[in-house]
PDB file of C-alpha atoms in Angstrom:
ATOM      1  CA  UNK A   3      96.971 227.830 161.227  1.00 69.00           C
ATOM      2  CA  UNK A   4      98.506 228.932 164.505  1.00 69.00           C
ATOM      3  CA  UNK A   5      95.556 231.189 165.287  1.00 72.00           C
ATOM      4  CA  UNK A   6      93.148 228.339 164.507  1.00 76.00           C
ATOM      5  CA  UNK A   7      94.912 226.071 167.000  1.00 73.00           C
ATOM      6  CA  UNK A   8      95.136 228.904 169.529  1.00 73.00           C
ATOM      7  CA  UNK A   9      91.417 229.658 169.245  1.00 76.00           C
ATOM      8  CA  UNK A  10      90.669 225.939 169.608  1.00 71.00           C
ATOM      9  CA  UNK A  11      92.569 225.802 172.915  1.00 70.00           C
ATOM     10  CA  UNK A  12      90.840 228.917 174.229  1.00 72.00           C
ATOM     11  CA  UNK A  13      87.393 227.850 173.034  1.00 74.00           C
ATOM     12  CA  UNK A  14      87.585 224.411 174.680  1.00 70.00           C
ATOM     13  CA  UNK A  15      88.724 225.829 178.006  1.00 67.00           C
ATOM     14  CA  UNK A  16      86.347 228.794 178.151  1.00 67.00           C
ATOM     15  CA  UNK A  17      83.500 226.433 177.291  1.00 68.00           C
ATOM     16  CA  UNK A  18      84.305 223.813 179.942  1.00 64.00           C
ATOM     17  CA  UNK A  19      86.355 225.919 182.397  1.00 70.00           C
ATOM     18  CA  UNK A  20      87.793 222.693 183.825  1.00 69.00           C
ATOM     19  CA  UNK A  21      91.472 223.681 183.770  1.00 70.00           C
ATOM     20  CA  UNK A  22      91.119 227.163 185.282  1.00 74.00           C
ATOM     21  CA  UNK A  23      88.589 226.024 187.912  1.00 79.00           C
ATOM     22  CA  UNK A  24      90.675 223.039 188.989  1.00 78.00           C
ATOM     23  CA  UNK A  25      93.797 225.214 189.193  1.00 79.00           C
ATOM     24  CA  UNK A  26      91.903 227.890 191.135  1.00 83.00           C
ATOM     25  CA  UNK A  27      90.404 225.494 193.683  1.00 85.00           C
ATOM     26  CA  UNK A  28      93.729 223.726 194.185  1.00 84.00           C
ATOM     27  CA  UNK A  29      95.530 227.061 194.603  1.00 85.00           C
ATOM     28  CA  UNK A  30      93.022 228.312 197.183  1.00 86.00           C
ATOM     29  CA  UNK A  31      93.397 225.061 199.113  1.00 87.00           C
ATOM     30  CA  UNK A  32      97.170 225.530 199.251  1.00 86.00           C
ATOM     31  CA  UNK A  33      96.742 229.152 200.401  1.00 86.00           C
ATOM     32  CA  UNK A  34      94.457 228.086 203.248  1.00 86.00           C
ATOM     33  CA  UNK A  35      96.943 225.399 204.257  1.00 85.00           C
ATOM     34  CA  UNK A  36      99.743 227.999 204.336  1.00 82.00           C
ATOM     35  CA  UNK A  37      97.616 230.537 206.208  1.00 80.00           C
ATOM     36  CA  UNK A  38      96.365 228.242 208.973  1.00 81.00           C
ATOM     37  CA  UNK A  39      99.646 226.379 209.481  1.00 77.00           C
ATOM     38  CA  UNK A  40     101.980 229.404 209.723  1.00 71.00           C
ATOM     39  CA  UNK A  41     101.959 230.450 213.356  1.00 70.00           C
ATOM     40  CA  UNK A  42     104.913 232.832 213.103  1.00 66.00           C
ATOM     41  CA  UNK A  43     105.447 236.583 212.941  1.00 70.00           C
ATOM     42  CA  UNK A  44     104.455 238.666 209.927  1.00 74.00           C
ATOM     43  CA  UNK A  45     108.115 239.457 209.222  1.00 76.00           C
ATOM     44  CA  UNK A  46     109.014 235.776 208.848  1.00 77.00           C
ATOM     45  CA  UNK A  47     105.936 235.094 206.713  1.00 79.00           C
ATOM     46  CA  UNK A  48     106.781 238.070 204.482  1.00 78.00           C
ATOM     47  CA  UNK A  49     110.309 236.734 203.987  1.00 83.00           C
ATOM     48  CA  UNK A  50     109.034 233.319 202.909  1.00 86.00           C
ATOM     49  CA  UNK A  51     105.971 234.568 200.991  1.00 87.00           C
ATOM     50  CA  UNK A  52     107.656 234.765 197.525  1.00 90.00           C
ATOM     51  CA  UNK A  53     108.850 231.165 197.757  1.00 90.00           C
ATOM     52  CA  UNK A  54     105.472 229.985 199.042  1.00 89.00           C
ATOM     53  CA  UNK A  55     103.697 231.797 196.208  1.00 91.00           C
ATOM     54  CA  UNK A  56     105.764 230.236 193.435  1.00 93.00           C
ATOM     55  CA  UNK A  57     105.752 226.777 194.979  1.00 90.00           C
ATOM     56  CA  UNK A  58     101.963 227.046 194.969  1.00 90.00           C
ATOM     57  CA  UNK A  59     102.063 228.076 191.292  1.00 91.00           C
ATOM     58  CA  UNK A  60     104.365 225.124 190.565  1.00 91.00           C
ATOM     59  CA  UNK A  61     101.888 222.583 191.939  1.00 87.00           C
ATOM     60  CA  UNK A  62      98.923 224.313 190.335  1.00 87.00           C
ATOM     61  CA  UNK A  63     100.682 224.332 186.949  1.00 88.00           C
ATOM     62  CA  UNK A  64     101.358 220.604 187.194  1.00 86.00           C
ATOM     63  CA  UNK A  65      97.663 219.952 187.688  1.00 81.00           C
ATOM     64  CA  UNK A  66      96.589 222.353 184.927  1.00 79.00           C
ATOM     65  CA  UNK A  67      99.022 221.199 182.258  1.00 82.00           C
ATOM     66  CA  UNK A  68      98.089 217.558 182.781  1.00 73.00           C
ATOM     67  CA  UNK A  69      94.400 218.362 182.388  1.00 70.00           C
ATOM     68  CA  UNK A  70      95.074 220.441 179.266  1.00 69.00           C
ATOM     69  CA  UNK A  71      96.334 217.300 177.500  1.00 70.00           C
ATOM     70  CA  UNK A  72      93.562 215.093 178.867  1.00 67.00           C
ATOM     71  CA  UNK A  73      91.187 216.397 176.176  1.00 67.00           C
ATOM     72  CA  UNK A  74      93.366 214.968 173.402  1.00 67.00           C
ATOM     73  CA  UNK A  75      93.847 211.646 175.208  1.00 65.00           C
ATOM     74  CA  UNK A  76      90.115 210.951 175.098  1.00 63.00           C
ATOM     75  CA  UNK A  77      89.213 208.906 171.998  1.00 58.00           C
ATOM     76  CA  UNK A  78      92.876 209.308 170.905  1.00 63.00           C
ATOM     77  CA  UNK A  79      92.072 212.763 169.505  1.00 63.00           C
ATOM     78  CA  UNK A  80      95.722 213.787 169.690  1.00 64.00           C
ATOM     79  CA  UNK A  81      96.601 211.260 166.976  1.00 66.00           C
ATOM     80  CA  UNK A  82      94.061 212.948 164.708  1.00 63.00           C
ATOM     81  CA  UNK A  83      95.541 216.332 165.552  1.00 65.00           C
ATOM     82  CA  UNK A  84      99.156 215.390 164.788  1.00 63.00           C
ATOM     83  CA  UNK A  85      98.011 213.500 161.691  1.00 66.00           C
ATOM     84  CA  UNK A  86      96.539 216.641 160.172  1.00 66.00           C
ATOM     85  CA  UNK A  87      98.633 218.581 157.616  1.00 66.00           C
ATOM     86  CA  UNK A  88      99.975 221.193 160.038  1.00 72.00           C
ATOM     87  CA  UNK A  89     103.328 222.067 161.540  1.00 76.00           C
ATOM     88  CA  UNK A  90     103.406 220.214 164.853  1.00 76.00           C
ATOM     89  CA  UNK A  91     105.519 222.967 166.353  1.00 79.00           C
ATOM     90  CA  UNK A  92     102.438 225.175 166.040  1.00 84.00           C
ATOM     91  CA  UNK A  93     100.613 222.807 168.397  1.00 83.00           C
ATOM     92  CA  UNK A  94     103.278 223.429 171.004  1.00 86.00           C
ATOM     93  CA  UNK A  95     103.133 227.228 170.538  1.00 89.00           C
ATOM     94  CA  UNK A  96      99.323 227.287 170.752  1.00 86.00           C
ATOM     95  CA  UNK A  97      99.293 225.217 173.954  1.00 86.00           C
ATOM     96  CA  UNK A  98     102.142 227.283 175.416  1.00 90.00           C
ATOM     97  CA  UNK A  99     100.409 230.634 174.897  1.00 90.00           C
ATOM     98  CA  UNK A 100      96.954 229.401 175.918  1.00 87.00           C
ATOM     99  CA  UNK A 101      98.397 227.718 179.015  1.00 86.00           C
ATOM    100  CA  UNK A 102     100.196 230.930 179.948  1.00 90.00           C
ATOM    101  CA  UNK A 103      96.932 232.855 179.614  1.00 89.00           C
ATOM    102  CA  UNK A 104      95.059 230.396 181.851  1.00 85.00           C
ATOM    103  CA  UNK A 105      97.846 230.496 184.435  1.00 88.00           C
ATOM    104  CA  UNK A 106      97.828 234.317 184.398  1.00 91.00           C
ATOM    105  CA  UNK A 107      94.043 234.407 184.831  1.00 88.00           C
ATOM    106  CA  UNK A 108      94.300 232.043 187.795  1.00 87.00           C
ATOM    107  CA  UNK A 109      97.064 234.155 189.367  1.00 89.00           C
ATOM    108  CA  UNK A 110      95.062 237.362 188.871  1.00 90.00           C
ATOM    109  CA  UNK A 111      92.201 235.838 190.851  1.00 89.00           C
ATOM    110  CA  UNK A 112      94.311 234.204 193.537  1.00 89.00           C
ATOM    111  CA  UNK A 113      96.998 236.822 194.241  1.00 89.00           C
ATOM    112  CA  UNK A 114      94.793 239.033 196.432  1.00 89.00           C
ATOM    113  CA  UNK A 115      93.591 236.138 198.672  1.00 89.00           C
ATOM    114  CA  UNK A 116      97.200 234.946 198.958  1.00 89.00           C
ATOM    115  CA  UNK A 117      98.432 238.229 200.424  1.00 88.00           C
ATOM    116  CA  UNK A 118      95.298 238.830 202.503  1.00 86.00           C
ATOM    117  CA  UNK A 119      95.178 235.373 204.109  1.00 85.00           C
ATOM    118  CA  UNK A 120      98.878 235.546 204.965  1.00 84.00           C
ATOM    119  CA  UNK A 121      98.384 239.064 206.388  1.00 82.00           C
ATOM    120  CA  UNK A 122     101.164 240.665 204.340  1.00 84.00           C
ATOM    121  CA  UNK A 123     101.151 243.833 202.277  1.00 83.00           C
ATOM    122  CA  UNK A 124     100.604 243.835 198.541  1.00 83.00           C
ATOM    123  CA  UNK A 125     103.613 244.914 196.421  1.00 83.00           C
ATOM    124  CA  UNK A 126     103.876 248.697 196.282  1.00 83.00           C
ATOM    125  CA  UNK A 127     104.837 248.464 192.600  1.00 86.00           C
ATOM    126  CA  UNK A 128     102.034 246.127 191.579  1.00 88.00           C
ATOM    127  CA  UNK A 129     102.497 246.835 187.860  1.00 91.00           C
ATOM    128  CA  UNK A 130     106.102 245.635 187.977  1.00 91.00           C
ATOM    129  CA  UNK A 131     105.031 242.580 189.963  1.00 92.00           C
ATOM    130  CA  UNK A 132     102.371 241.786 187.347  1.00 92.00           C
ATOM    131  CA  UNK A 133     104.713 242.214 184.368  1.00 94.00           C
ATOM    132  CA  UNK A 134     107.434 240.013 185.837  1.00 94.00           C
ATOM    133  CA  UNK A 135     104.832 237.416 186.833  1.00 94.00           C
ATOM    134  CA  UNK A 136     103.624 237.207 183.229  1.00 94.00           C
ATOM    135  CA  UNK A 137     107.197 236.607 182.053  1.00 95.00           C
ATOM    136  CA  UNK A 138     107.644 233.926 184.708  1.00 95.00           C
ATOM    137  CA  UNK A 139     104.368 232.289 183.645  1.00 95.00           C
ATOM    138  CA  UNK A 140     105.626 232.131 180.057  1.00 95.00           C
ATOM    139  CA  UNK A 141     108.827 230.458 181.262  1.00 96.00           C
ATOM    140  CA  UNK A 142     107.000 227.943 183.469  1.00 95.00           C
ATOM    141  CA  UNK A 143     104.560 226.958 180.718  1.00 93.00           C
ATOM    142  CA  UNK A 144     107.303 226.659 178.096  1.00 93.00           C
ATOM    143  CA  UNK A 145     108.799 223.863 180.208  1.00 94.00           C
ATOM    144  CA  UNK A 146     105.464 222.389 181.318  1.00 91.00           C
ATOM    145  CA  UNK A 147     103.995 221.960 177.829  1.00 89.00           C
ATOM    146  CA  UNK A 148     107.153 220.304 176.529  1.00 89.00           C
ATOM    147  CA  UNK A 149     107.222 217.876 179.468  1.00 88.00           C
ATOM    148  CA  UNK A 150     103.494 217.143 179.194  1.00 85.00           C
ATOM    149  CA  UNK A 151     103.910 216.384 175.489  1.00 81.00           C
ATOM    150  CA  UNK A 152     106.678 213.909 176.272  1.00 82.00           C
ATOM    151  CA  UNK A 153     104.698 212.181 179.028  1.00 79.00           C
ATOM    152  CA  UNK A 154     101.253 212.286 177.427  1.00 74.00           C
ATOM    153  CA  UNK A 155     101.324 208.835 175.826  1.00 67.00           C
ATOM    154  CA  UNK A 156     102.732 207.163 178.948  1.00 67.00           C
ATOM    155  CA  UNK A 157     100.331 204.988 180.941  1.00 68.00           C
ATOM    156  CA  UNK A 158     101.222 206.845 184.172  1.00 70.00           C
ATOM    157  CA  UNK A 159     101.506 210.330 182.695  1.00 70.00           C
ATOM    158  CA  UNK A 160     100.116 211.963 185.863  1.00 74.00           C
ATOM    159  CA  UNK A 161     103.141 210.576 187.737  1.00 79.00           C
ATOM    160  CA  UNK A 162     105.706 211.136 184.981  1.00 83.00           C
ATOM    161  CA  UNK A 163     104.839 214.824 184.460  1.00 84.00           C
ATOM    162  CA  UNK A 164     105.927 216.058 187.944  1.00 86.00           C
ATOM    163  CA  UNK A 165     108.988 213.767 187.933  1.00 88.00           C
ATOM    164  CA  UNK A 166     110.261 215.405 184.731  1.00 88.00           C
ATOM    165  CA  UNK A 167     108.807 218.855 185.310  1.00 90.00           C
ATOM    166  CA  UNK A 168     110.050 219.737 188.794  1.00 91.00           C
ATOM    167  CA  UNK A 169     113.813 219.378 188.133  1.00 91.00           C
ATOM    168  CA  UNK A 170     113.629 221.210 184.801  1.00 92.00           C
ATOM    169  CA  UNK A 171     111.590 224.130 186.107  1.00 94.00           C
ATOM    170  CA  UNK A 172     113.494 224.553 189.393  1.00 93.00           C
ATOM    171  CA  UNK A 173     115.794 227.311 187.976  1.00 93.00           C
ATOM    172  CA  UNK A 174     112.691 229.285 186.979  1.00 95.00           C
ATOM    173  CA  UNK A 175     111.114 228.886 190.435  1.00 95.00           C
ATOM    174  CA  UNK A 176     114.345 229.984 192.137  1.00 95.00           C
ATOM    175  CA  UNK A 177     114.624 232.992 189.814  1.00 95.00           C
ATOM    176  CA  UNK A 178     110.928 233.829 190.321  1.00 95.00           C
ATOM    177  CA  UNK A 179     111.375 233.746 194.096  1.00 94.00           C
ATOM    178  CA  UNK A 180     114.378 236.093 193.909  1.00 94.00           C
ATOM    179  CA  UNK A 181     112.566 238.488 191.563  1.00 94.00           C
ATOM    180  CA  UNK A 182     109.408 238.637 193.668  1.00 93.00           C
ATOM    181  CA  UNK A 183     111.428 239.003 196.867  1.00 92.00           C
ATOM    182  CA  UNK A 184     113.312 241.932 195.330  1.00 92.00           C
ATOM    183  CA  UNK A 185     110.080 243.618 194.250  1.00 91.00           C
ATOM    184  CA  UNK A 186     108.426 243.140 197.647  1.00 88.00           C
ATOM    185  CA  UNK A 187     111.518 244.546 199.358  1.00 88.00           C
ATOM    186  CA  UNK A 188     111.711 247.472 196.890  1.00 87.00           C
ATOM    187  CA  UNK A 189     115.267 246.479 195.975  1.00 87.00           C
ATOM    188  CA  UNK A 190     116.910 248.221 192.998  1.00 90.00           C
ATOM    189  CA  UNK A 191     116.513 246.504 189.631  1.00 88.00           C
ATOM    190  CA  UNK A 192     120.259 245.872 189.432  1.00 89.00           C
ATOM    191  CA  UNK A 193     120.083 243.486 192.406  1.00 89.00           C
ATOM    192  CA  UNK A 194     117.675 241.069 190.730  1.00 91.00           C
ATOM    193  CA  UNK A 195     118.115 241.697 187.013  1.00 92.00           C
ATOM    194  CA  UNK A 196     120.271 238.567 186.602  1.00 94.00           C
ATOM    195  CA  UNK A 197     117.329 236.430 187.738  1.00 95.00           C
ATOM    196  CA  UNK A 198     115.067 238.127 185.204  1.00 94.00           C
ATOM    197  CA  UNK A 199     117.618 237.362 182.481  1.00 95.00           C
ATOM    198  CA  UNK A 200     117.535 233.701 183.549  1.00 95.00           C
ATOM    199  CA  UNK A 201     113.754 233.668 183.120  1.00 96.00           C
ATOM    200  CA  UNK A 202     113.996 235.239 179.654  1.00 95.00           C
ATOM    201  CA  UNK A 203     116.723 232.753 178.701  1.00 95.00           C
ATOM    202  CA  UNK A 204     114.529 229.820 179.741  1.00 95.00           C
ATOM    203  CA  UNK A 205     111.680 231.178 177.609  1.00 95.00           C
ATOM    204  CA  UNK A 206     113.892 231.478 174.528  1.00 95.00           C
ATOM    205  CA  UNK A 207     115.595 228.088 174.978  1.00 94.00           C
ATOM    206  CA  UNK A 208     112.509 226.006 175.740  1.00 94.00           C
ATOM    207  CA  UNK A 209     110.224 227.685 173.201  1.00 94.00           C
ATOM    208  CA  UNK A 210     112.776 227.081 170.450  1.00 93.00           C
ATOM    209  CA  UNK A 211     113.360 223.522 171.702  1.00 91.00           C
ATOM    210  CA  UNK A 212     109.636 222.832 171.968  1.00 89.00           C
ATOM    211  CA  UNK A 213     108.882 224.191 168.513  1.00 89.00           C
ATOM    212  CA  UNK A 214     111.761 222.219 166.980  1.00 89.00           C
ATOM    213  CA  UNK A 215     111.373 218.934 168.856  1.00 85.00           C
ATOM    214  CA  UNK A 216     107.589 218.660 169.157  1.00 81.00           C
ATOM    215  CA  UNK A 217     107.482 216.956 165.767  1.00 78.00           C
ATOM    216  CA  UNK A 218     109.663 214.130 167.151  1.00 79.00           C
ATOM    217  CA  UNK A 219     108.007 214.086 170.571  1.00 76.00           C
ATOM    218  CA  UNK A 220     104.566 213.450 169.081  1.00 69.00           C
ATOM    219  CA  UNK A 221     105.667 210.529 166.900  1.00 68.00           C
ATOM    220  CA  UNK A 222     103.879 207.257 167.613  1.00 55.00           C
TER     221      UNK A 222
END
């Protein structure tokens, strides 16, 4: 059943491409705003680049996760989904993994323009940067999907999602900034491993919470 739900999420998005395209366009707009408004030296930009990157991802995720639930809000399709004889926790897991995939695809497209427009060097250990980014994406989406599920039935869900999401995900964004800064500076793993452990902890806690509580969150 999980794979059926997972394929449904992927099929809808790859057919319409609304979520990835909206996230991509929004992300490129933020990059251009950063690039044309930062009239400082390359050293200062490089120091602030990790924070700027993950703040951009934060705003892009907010847009993407809201649109991912907009499909079910049309014609009250989500009520039909939760009324079907399936474990509602599987709905959370399917949306979490599919959302992480869409966020990773968007990052893969946007990471090169981000570094090029800001005139800073790409990470020398790009494989390590990519692997940690995937872990961070999983942590961000584990929080985002849970928050979007809570706010989905609200009349002003587009306002409620960022209000709930930003405070909860702030530890992940701080940890992501520290991890990326350490990788860009070629710091030893021991200097930023604690931040990676925070990211892994958030994944475990929120995935377990989402799987357990999604049954209650989706009640009418």
